[in-house]
CSV table of C-alpha atoms and ligand atoms in Angstrom, one decimal:
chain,number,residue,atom,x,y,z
V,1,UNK,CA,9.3,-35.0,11.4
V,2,UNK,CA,10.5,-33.6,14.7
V,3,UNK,CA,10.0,-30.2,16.1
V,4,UNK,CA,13.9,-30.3,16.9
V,5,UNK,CA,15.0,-31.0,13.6
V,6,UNK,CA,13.5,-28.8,12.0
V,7,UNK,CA,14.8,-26.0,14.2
V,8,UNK,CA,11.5,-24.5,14.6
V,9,UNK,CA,11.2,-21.0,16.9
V,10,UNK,CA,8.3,-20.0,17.5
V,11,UNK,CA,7.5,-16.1,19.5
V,12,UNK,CA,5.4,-14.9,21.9
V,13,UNK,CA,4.9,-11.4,20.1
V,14,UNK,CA,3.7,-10.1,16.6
V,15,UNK,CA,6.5,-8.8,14.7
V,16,UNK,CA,6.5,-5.3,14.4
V,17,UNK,CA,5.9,-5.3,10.8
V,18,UNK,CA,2.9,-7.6,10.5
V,19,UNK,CA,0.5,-6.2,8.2
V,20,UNK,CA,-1.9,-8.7,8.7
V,21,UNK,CA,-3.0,-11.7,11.3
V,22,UNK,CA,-2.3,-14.4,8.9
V,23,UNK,CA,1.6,-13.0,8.2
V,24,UNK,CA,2.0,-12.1,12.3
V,25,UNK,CA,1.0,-15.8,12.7
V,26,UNK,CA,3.0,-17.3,10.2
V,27,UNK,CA,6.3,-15.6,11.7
V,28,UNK,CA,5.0,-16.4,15.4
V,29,UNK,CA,4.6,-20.5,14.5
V,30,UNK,CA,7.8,-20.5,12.8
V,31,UNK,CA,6.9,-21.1,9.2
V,32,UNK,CA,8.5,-17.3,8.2
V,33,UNK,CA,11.4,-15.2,9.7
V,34,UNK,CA,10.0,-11.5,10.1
V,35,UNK,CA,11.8,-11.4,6.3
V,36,UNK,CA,9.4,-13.5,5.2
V,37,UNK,CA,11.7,-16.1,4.3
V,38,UNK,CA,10.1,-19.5,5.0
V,39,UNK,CA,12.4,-21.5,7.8
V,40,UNK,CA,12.7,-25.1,7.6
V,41,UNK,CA,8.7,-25.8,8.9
V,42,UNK,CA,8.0,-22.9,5.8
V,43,UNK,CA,9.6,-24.9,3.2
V,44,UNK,CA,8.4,-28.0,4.2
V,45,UNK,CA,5.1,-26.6,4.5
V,46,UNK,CA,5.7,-25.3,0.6
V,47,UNK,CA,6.4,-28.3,-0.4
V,48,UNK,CA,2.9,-30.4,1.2
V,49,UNK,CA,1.1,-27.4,-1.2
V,50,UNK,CA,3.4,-28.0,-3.8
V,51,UNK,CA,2.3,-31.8,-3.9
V,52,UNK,CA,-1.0,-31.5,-3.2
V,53,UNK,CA,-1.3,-28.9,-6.3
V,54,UNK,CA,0.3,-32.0,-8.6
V,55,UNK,CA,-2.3,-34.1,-7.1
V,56,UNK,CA,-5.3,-32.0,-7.3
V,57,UNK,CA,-5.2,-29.3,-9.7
V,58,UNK,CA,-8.3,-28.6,-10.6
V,59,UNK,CA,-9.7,-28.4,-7.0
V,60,UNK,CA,-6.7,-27.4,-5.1
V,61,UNK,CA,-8.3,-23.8,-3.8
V,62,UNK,CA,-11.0,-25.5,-3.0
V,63,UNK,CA,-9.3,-28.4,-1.0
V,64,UNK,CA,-7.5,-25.4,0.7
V,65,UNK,CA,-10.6,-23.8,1.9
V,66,UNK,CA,-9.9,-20.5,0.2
V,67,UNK,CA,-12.5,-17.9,-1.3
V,68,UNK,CA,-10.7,-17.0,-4.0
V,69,UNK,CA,-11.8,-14.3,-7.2
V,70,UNK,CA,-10.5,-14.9,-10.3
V,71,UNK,CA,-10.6,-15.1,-14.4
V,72,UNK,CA,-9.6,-17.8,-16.6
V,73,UNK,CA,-6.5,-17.1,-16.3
V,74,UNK,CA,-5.6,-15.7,-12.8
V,75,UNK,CA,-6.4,-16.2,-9.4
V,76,UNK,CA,-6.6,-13.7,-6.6
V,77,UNK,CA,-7.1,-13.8,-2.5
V,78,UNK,CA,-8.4,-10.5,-1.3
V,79,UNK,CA,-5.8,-9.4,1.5
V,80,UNK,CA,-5.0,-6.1,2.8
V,81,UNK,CA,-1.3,-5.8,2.2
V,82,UNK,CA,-2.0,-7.3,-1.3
V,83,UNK,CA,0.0,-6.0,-3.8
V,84,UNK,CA,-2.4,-6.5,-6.8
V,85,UNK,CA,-5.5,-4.3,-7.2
V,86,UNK,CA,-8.4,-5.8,-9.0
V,87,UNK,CA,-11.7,-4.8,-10.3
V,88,UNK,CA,-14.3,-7.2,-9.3
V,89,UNK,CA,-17.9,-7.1,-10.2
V,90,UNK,CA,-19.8,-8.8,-6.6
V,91,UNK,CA,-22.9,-9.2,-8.8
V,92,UNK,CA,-21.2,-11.6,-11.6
V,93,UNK,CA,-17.7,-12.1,-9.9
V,94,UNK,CA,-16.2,-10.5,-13.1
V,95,UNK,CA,-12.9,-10.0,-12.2
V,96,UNK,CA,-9.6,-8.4,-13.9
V,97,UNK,CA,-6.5,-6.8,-13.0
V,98,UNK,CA,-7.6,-3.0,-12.7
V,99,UNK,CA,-5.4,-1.4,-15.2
V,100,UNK,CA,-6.6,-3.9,-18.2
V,101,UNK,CA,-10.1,-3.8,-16.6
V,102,UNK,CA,-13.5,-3.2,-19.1
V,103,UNK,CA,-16.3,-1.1,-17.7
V,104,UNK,CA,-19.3,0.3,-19.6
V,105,UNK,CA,-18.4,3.9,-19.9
V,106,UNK,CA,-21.4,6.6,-19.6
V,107,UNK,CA,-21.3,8.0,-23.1
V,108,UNK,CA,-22.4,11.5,-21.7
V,109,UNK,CA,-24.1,14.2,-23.8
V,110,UNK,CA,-26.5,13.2,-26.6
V,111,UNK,CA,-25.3,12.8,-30.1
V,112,UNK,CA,-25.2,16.7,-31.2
V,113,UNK,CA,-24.7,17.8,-34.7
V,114,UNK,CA,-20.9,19.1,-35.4
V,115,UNK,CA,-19.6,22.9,-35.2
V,116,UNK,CA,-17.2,24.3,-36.9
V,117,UNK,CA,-13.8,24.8,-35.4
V,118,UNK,CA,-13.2,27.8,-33.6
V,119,UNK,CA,-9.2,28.7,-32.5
V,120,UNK,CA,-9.8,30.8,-28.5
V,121,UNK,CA,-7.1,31.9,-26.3
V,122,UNK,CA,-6.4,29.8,-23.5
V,123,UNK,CA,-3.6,31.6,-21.6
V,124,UNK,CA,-2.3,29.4,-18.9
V,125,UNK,CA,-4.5,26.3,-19.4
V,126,UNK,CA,-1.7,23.5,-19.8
V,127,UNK,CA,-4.2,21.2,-17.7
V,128,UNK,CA,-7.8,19.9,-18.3
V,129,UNK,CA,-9.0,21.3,-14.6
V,130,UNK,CA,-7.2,24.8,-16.1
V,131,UNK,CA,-9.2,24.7,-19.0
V,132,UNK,CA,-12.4,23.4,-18.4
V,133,UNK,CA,-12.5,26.0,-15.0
V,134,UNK,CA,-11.7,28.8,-17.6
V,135,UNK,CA,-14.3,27.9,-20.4
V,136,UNK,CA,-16.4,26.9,-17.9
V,137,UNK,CA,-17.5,23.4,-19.5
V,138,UNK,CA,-17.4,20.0,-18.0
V,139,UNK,CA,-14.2,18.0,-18.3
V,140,UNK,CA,-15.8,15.5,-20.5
V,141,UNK,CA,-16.2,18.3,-23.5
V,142,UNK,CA,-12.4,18.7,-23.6
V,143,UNK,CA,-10.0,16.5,-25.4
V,144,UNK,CA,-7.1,15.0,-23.0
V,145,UNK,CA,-3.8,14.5,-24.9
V,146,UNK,CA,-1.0,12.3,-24.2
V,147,UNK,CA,2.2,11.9,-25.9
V,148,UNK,CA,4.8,8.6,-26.0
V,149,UNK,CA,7.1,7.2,-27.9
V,150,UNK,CA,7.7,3.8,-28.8
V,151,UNK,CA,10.7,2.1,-27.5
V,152,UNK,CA,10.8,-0.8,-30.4
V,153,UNK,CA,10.9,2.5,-33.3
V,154,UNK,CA,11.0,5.6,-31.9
V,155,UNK,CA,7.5,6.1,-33.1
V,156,UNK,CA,5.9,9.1,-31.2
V,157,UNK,CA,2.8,8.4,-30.4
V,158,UNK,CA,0.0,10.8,-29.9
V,159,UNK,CA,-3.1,9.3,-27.5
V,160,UNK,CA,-6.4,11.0,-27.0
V,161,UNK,CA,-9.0,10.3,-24.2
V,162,UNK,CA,-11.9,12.6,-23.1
V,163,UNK,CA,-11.2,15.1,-20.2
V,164,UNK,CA,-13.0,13.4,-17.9
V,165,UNK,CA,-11.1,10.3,-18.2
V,166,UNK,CA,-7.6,8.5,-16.9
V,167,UNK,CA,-6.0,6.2,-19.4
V,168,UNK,CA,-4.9,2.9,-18.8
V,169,UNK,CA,-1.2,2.8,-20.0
V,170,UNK,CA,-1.2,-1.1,-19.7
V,171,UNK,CA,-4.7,-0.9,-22.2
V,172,UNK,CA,-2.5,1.1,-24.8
V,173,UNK,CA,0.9,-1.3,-24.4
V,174,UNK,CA,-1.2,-3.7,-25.5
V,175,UNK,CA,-2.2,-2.4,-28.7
V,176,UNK,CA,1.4,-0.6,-29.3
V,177,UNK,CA,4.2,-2.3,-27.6
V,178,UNK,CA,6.3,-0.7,-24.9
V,179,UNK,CA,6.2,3.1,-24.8
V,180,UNK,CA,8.2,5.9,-22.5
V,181,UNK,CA,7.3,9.7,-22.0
V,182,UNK,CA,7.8,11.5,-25.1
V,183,UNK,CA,10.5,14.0,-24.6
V,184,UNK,CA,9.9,18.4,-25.5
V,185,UNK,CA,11.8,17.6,-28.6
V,186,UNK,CA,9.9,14.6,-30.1
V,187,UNK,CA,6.7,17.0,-29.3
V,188,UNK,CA,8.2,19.9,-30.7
V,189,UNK,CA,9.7,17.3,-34.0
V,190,UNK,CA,5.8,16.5,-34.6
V,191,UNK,CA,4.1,19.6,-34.7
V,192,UNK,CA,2.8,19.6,-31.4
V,193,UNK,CA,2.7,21.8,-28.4
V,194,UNK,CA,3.0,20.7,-24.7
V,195,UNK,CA,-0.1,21.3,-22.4
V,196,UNK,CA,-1.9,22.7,-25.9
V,197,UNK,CA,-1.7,19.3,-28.1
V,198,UNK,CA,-4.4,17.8,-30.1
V,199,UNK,CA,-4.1,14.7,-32.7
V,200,UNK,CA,-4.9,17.9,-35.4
V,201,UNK,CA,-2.1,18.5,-38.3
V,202,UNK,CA,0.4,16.0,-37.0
V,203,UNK,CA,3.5,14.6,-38.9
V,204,UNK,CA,4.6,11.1,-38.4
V,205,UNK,CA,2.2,10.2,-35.6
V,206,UNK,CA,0.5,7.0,-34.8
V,207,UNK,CA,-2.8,8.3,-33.5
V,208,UNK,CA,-4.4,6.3,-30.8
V,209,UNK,CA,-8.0,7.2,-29.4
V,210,UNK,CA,-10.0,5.8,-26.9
V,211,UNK,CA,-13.1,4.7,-28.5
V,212,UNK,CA,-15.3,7.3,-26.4
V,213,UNK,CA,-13.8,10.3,-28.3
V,214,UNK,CA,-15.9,9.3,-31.7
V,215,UNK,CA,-19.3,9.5,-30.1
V,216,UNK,CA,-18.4,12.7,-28.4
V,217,UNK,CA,-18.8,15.6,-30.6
V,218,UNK,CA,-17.5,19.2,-30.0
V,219,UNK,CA,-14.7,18.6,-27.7
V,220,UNK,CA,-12.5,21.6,-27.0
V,221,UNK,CA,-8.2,20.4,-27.7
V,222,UNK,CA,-5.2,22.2,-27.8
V,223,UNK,CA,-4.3,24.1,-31.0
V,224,UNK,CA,-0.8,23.2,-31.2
V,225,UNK,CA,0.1,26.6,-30.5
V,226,UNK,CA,0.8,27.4,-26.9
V,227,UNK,CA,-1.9,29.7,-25.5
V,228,UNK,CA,-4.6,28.3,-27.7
V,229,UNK,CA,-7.0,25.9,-27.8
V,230,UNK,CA,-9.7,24.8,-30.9
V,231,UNK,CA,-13.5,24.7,-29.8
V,232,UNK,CA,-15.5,21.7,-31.8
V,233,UNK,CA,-13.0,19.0,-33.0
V,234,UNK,CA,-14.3,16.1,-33.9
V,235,UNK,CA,-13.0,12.8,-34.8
V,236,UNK,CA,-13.7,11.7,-37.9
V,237,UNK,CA,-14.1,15.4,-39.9
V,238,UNK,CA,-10.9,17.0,-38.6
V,239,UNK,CA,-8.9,13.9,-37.5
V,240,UNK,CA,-8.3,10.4,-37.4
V,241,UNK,CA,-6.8,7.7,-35.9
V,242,UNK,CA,-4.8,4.2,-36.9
V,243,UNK,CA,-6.2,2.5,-33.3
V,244,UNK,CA,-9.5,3.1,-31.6
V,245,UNK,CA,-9.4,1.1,-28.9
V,246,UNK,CA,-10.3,1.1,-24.9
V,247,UNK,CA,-7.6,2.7,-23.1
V,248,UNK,CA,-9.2,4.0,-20.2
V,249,UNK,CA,-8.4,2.9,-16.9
V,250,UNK,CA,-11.6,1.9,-14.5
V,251,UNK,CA,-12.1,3.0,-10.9
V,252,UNK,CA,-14.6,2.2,-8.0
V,253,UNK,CA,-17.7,2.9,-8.8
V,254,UNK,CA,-17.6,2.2,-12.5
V,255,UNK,CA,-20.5,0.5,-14.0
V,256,UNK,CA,-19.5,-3.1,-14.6
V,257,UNK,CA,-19.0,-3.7,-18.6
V,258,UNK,CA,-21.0,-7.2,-18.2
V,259,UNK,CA,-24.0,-6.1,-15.9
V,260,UNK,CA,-24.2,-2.9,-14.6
V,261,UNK,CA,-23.7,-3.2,-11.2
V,262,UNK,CA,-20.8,-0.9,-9.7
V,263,UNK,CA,-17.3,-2.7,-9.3
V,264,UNK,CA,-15.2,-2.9,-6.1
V,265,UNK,CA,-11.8,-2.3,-6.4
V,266,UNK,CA,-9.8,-4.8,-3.8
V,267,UNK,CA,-6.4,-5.4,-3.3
V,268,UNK,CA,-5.2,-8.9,-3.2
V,269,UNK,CA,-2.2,-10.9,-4.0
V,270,UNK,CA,-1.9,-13.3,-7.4
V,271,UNK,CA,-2.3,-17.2,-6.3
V,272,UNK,CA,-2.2,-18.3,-9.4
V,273,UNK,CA,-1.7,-17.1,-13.2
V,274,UNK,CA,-2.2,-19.5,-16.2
V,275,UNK,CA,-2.1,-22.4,-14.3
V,276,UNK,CA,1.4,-21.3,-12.5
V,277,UNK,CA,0.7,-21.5,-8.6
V,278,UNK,CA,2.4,-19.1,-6.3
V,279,UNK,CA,2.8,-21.1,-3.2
V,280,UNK,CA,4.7,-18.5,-0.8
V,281,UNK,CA,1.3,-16.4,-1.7
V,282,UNK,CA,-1.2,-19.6,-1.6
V,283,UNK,CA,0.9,-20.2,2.3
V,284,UNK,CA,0.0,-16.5,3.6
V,285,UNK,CA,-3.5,-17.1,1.8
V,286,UNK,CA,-4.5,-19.9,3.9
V,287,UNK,CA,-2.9,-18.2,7.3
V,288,UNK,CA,-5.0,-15.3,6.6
V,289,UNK,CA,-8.1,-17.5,6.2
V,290,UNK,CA,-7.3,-20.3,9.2
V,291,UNK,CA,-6.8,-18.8,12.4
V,292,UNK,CA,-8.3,-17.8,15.6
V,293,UNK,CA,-7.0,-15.7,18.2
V,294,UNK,CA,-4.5,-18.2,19.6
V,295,UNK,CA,-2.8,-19.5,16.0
V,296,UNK,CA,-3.4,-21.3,12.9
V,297,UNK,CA,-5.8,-23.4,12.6
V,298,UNK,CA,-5.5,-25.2,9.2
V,299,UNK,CA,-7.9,-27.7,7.5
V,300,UNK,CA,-6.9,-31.4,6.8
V,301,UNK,CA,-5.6,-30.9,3.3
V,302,UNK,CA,-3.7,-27.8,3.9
V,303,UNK,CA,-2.3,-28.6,7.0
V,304,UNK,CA,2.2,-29.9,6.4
V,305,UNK,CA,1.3,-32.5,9.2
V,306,UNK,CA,-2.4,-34.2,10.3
V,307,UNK,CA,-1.2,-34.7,13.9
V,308,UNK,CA,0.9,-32.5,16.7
V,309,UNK,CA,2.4,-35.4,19.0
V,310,UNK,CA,3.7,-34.5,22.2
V,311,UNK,CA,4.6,-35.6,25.7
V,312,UNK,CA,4.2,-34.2,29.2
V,313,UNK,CA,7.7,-35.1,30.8
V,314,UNK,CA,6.4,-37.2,33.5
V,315,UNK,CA,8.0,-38.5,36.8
V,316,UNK,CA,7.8,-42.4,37.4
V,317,UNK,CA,7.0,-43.6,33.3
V,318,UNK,CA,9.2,-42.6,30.5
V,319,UNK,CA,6.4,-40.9,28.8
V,320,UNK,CA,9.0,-39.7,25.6
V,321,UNK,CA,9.9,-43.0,24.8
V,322,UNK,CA,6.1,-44.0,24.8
V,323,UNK,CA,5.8,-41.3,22.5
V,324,UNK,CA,8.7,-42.6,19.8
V,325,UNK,CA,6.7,-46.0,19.8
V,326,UNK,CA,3.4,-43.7,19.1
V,327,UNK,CA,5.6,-41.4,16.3
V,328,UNK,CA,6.7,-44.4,14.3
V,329,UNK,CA,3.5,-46.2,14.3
V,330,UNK,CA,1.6,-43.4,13.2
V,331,UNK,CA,4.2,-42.7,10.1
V,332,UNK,CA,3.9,-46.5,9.3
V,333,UNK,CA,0.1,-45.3,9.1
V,334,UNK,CA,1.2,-43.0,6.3
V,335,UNK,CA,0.1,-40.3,8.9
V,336,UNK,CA,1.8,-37.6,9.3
V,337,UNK,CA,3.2,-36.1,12.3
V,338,UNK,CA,5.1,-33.4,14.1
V,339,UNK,CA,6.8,-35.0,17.6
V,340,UNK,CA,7.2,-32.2,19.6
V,341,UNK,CA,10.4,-34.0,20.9
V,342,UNK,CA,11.7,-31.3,23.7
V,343,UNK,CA,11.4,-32.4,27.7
V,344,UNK,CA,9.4,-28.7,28.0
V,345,UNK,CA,6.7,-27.9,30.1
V,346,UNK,CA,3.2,-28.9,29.0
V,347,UNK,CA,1.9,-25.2,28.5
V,348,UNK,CA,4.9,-24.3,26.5
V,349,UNK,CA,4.1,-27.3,24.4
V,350,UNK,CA,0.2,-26.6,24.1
V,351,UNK,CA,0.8,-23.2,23.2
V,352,UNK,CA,3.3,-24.0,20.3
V,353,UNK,CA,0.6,-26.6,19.2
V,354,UNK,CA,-2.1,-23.8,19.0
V,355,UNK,CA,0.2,-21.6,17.0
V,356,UNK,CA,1.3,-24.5,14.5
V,357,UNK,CA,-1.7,-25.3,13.8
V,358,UNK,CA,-1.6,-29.2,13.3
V,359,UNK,CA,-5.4,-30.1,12.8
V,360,UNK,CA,-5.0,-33.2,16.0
V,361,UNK,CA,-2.9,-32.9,18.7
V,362,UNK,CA,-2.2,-36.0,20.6
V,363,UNK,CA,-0.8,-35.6,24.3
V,364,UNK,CA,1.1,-38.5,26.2
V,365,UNK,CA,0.8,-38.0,29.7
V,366,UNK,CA,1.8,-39.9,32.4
V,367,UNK,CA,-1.9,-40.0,34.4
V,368,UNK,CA,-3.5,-41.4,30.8
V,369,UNK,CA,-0.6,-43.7,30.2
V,370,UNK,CA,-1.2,-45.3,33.7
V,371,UNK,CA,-4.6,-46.2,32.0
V,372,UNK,CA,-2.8,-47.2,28.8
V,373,UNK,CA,-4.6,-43.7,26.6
V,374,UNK,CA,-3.3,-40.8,25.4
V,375,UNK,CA,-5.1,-37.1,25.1
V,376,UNK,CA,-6.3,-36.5,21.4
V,377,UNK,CA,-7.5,-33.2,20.7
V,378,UNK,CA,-8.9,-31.6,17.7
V,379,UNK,CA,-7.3,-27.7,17.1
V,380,UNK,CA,-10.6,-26.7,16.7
V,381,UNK,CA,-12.2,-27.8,19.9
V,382,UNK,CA,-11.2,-27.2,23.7
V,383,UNK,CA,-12.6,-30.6,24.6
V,384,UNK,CA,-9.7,-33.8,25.1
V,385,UNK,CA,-10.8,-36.8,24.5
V,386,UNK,CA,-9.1,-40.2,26.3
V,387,UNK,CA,-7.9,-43.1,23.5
V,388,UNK,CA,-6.6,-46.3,24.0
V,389,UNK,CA,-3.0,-46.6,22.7
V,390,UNK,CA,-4.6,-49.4,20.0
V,391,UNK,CA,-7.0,-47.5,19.3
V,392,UNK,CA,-5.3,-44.1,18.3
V,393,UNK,CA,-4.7,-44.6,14.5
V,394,UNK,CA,-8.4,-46.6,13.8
V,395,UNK,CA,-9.4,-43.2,15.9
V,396,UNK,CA,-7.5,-41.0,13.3
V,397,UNK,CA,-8.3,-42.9,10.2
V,398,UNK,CA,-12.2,-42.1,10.9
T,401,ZN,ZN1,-21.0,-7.5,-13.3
């Protein structure tokens, strides 16, 4: 293809809102507007990933150069401006979205006979800080309530994690179905109290607990009776529930539920789910990962075109039409190339190359045509070599 068909701009100057090198290089070479809509050289670039997927599926990150981190189902590339956070384990690259995330949770205090219930005043304790700062116990002997209903019924829904916990509301879609915020009078309609609730004497709840809460005995939880909250429930003698279940949420830090080891928690953006590529993500992927300080720099496979062909305008040999016979023979090499087709100056040319990112560039000048050669020069190298004009495709081919 030619650079003037395909309307490419390129720009001196990051966009203002780059977040990162591989997007600031992306808009500067002209594959994205600063929208990030692909242009012309974006779509076709979409499309060489889209065929090389079909072609290679099962190795296509790995064609691409990519360190990826991933499950059986998704793939991720770790990127600052990612939208997706993850948990990942470094020891054994377990990996999962961090809301549906497993880690081994510290069970806490040791298995302690049961107490009998005991109703205290709790003025002003609608929180789990409040009330653990004015029993003065750890978080993790209190009872954390939380109170939905469920959009397909109406079913309110009472959930219980320990104190010290955050639950995961994608872990408890997936064992109820959709839920929103139960509203004051859905509380009020089941018996409990706002800020004071516990799973104790509900009507026409589904009870939901993580399954921490039935190996910790003794935990303090509301009373259902604003102002008040019962010392030494425990599940099992004075409640139960229809799901026990994980539900808790994992952060950094969090002992990894395969190993051990503490899990990261990164930010990245989905390649891949199920099979399904996403290409505008696999594109910024492979910026991010192939550049140096003057443009992309992308690897054979990933690369739209193998070759950047251009000419030096030159002043006694017609050094573009030299480079027309050069563009067509290469494409009859099922090679392909990008003719820089303007009559520019050489820099301007070399500089576009370097942000492009073509893997070759080859350069018709008019000194190395007077020998019969052209200029062929690898992106990755600052050294030109000299070629014969019948040798430049067996030179390519190697
Ligand atoms: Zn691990």
């Amino acid at each position: 293809m030619k650079y003037r068909d395909l309307q490419i701009q390129t720009q001196r100057e990051a966009p203002n809102n780059a977040r990162t090198e591989g997007f600031s290089f992306l808009v500067r070479a002209g594959y994205l507007t600063r929208e990030n809509v692909p242009t012309k050289l974006g779509e076709h670039a979409l499309d060489h990933l889209r065929k090389l997927a079909k072609q290679h599926n099962e190795s296509f990150f790995l064609l691409l150069s990519l360190s990826t981190i991933g499950n059986e189902n998704e793939v991720f590339f770790p990127i600052a401006s990612g939208s997706i956070e993850v948990a990942h384990c470094p020891s054994c690259k377990y990996t999962e979205r961090l809301e549906l995330a497993r880690f081994a949770k510290p069970v806490g205090a040791e298995h302690a006979p049961p107490l009998p219930i005991e109703k205290v005043l709790t003025p002003d304790c609608d929180t789990i800080e409040s009330l653990a700062n004015f029993l003065g116990i750890p978080k993790e002997k209190t009872a954390k309530a939380l109170m939905y209903t469920r959009v397909s019924d109406n079913k309110f829904i009472f959930v219980v994690v320990r104190g010290d916990m955050q639950l995961s509301e994608a872990k408890l879609k997936e064992h109820v179905g959709d839920v929103r915020a139960a509203t004051a009078e859905e509380i009020v309609r089941a018996g409990a109290a706002a800020g004071y609730a516990s799973a104790i004497g509900l009507k026409d709840a589904l009870i939901v607990v993580d399954d921490l809460i039935p190996q910790s005995q003794n935990l303090v939880a509301g009373a259902n009776e604003t102002g008040y909250h019962l010392k030494n429930t425990n599940y099992g003698l004075d409640y139960s529930a229809e799901i026990v279940a994980d539900l808790i949420q994992a952060k950094v830090g969090d002992a990894c539920f395969n190993c051990g080891n503490p899990l990261s928690v990164i930010s990245t953006n989905n390649l891949a789910t199920r099979g399904e590529f996403i290409f505008e993500n696999i594109l910024l992927a492979i910026a991010e990962t192939h550049h140096d300080e003057k443009g992309l720099t992308l690897p054979h496979p990933a690369a739209p075109f193998d070759v950047y062909l251009m000419h030096v305008p030159g002043k006694e040999l017609d050094t573009r039409a030299k480079a027309e016979e050069i563009y067509s023979a290469l494409q009859n090499a099922n090679i392909s190339v990008l003719f820089d087709d303007r009559d520019e100056r050489a820099g301007v040319k070399f500089n576009d190359a370097d942000l492009i990112g073509c893997p070759i560039r080859v350069t018709v000048g008019e000194k190395g045509l007077k020998e019969g050669k052209v200029e062929i020069k690898n992106r990755a190298s600052t050294e030109n070599q000299l070629v014969l004009l019948e040798e430049i495709i067996p030179f390519l081919k190697k």
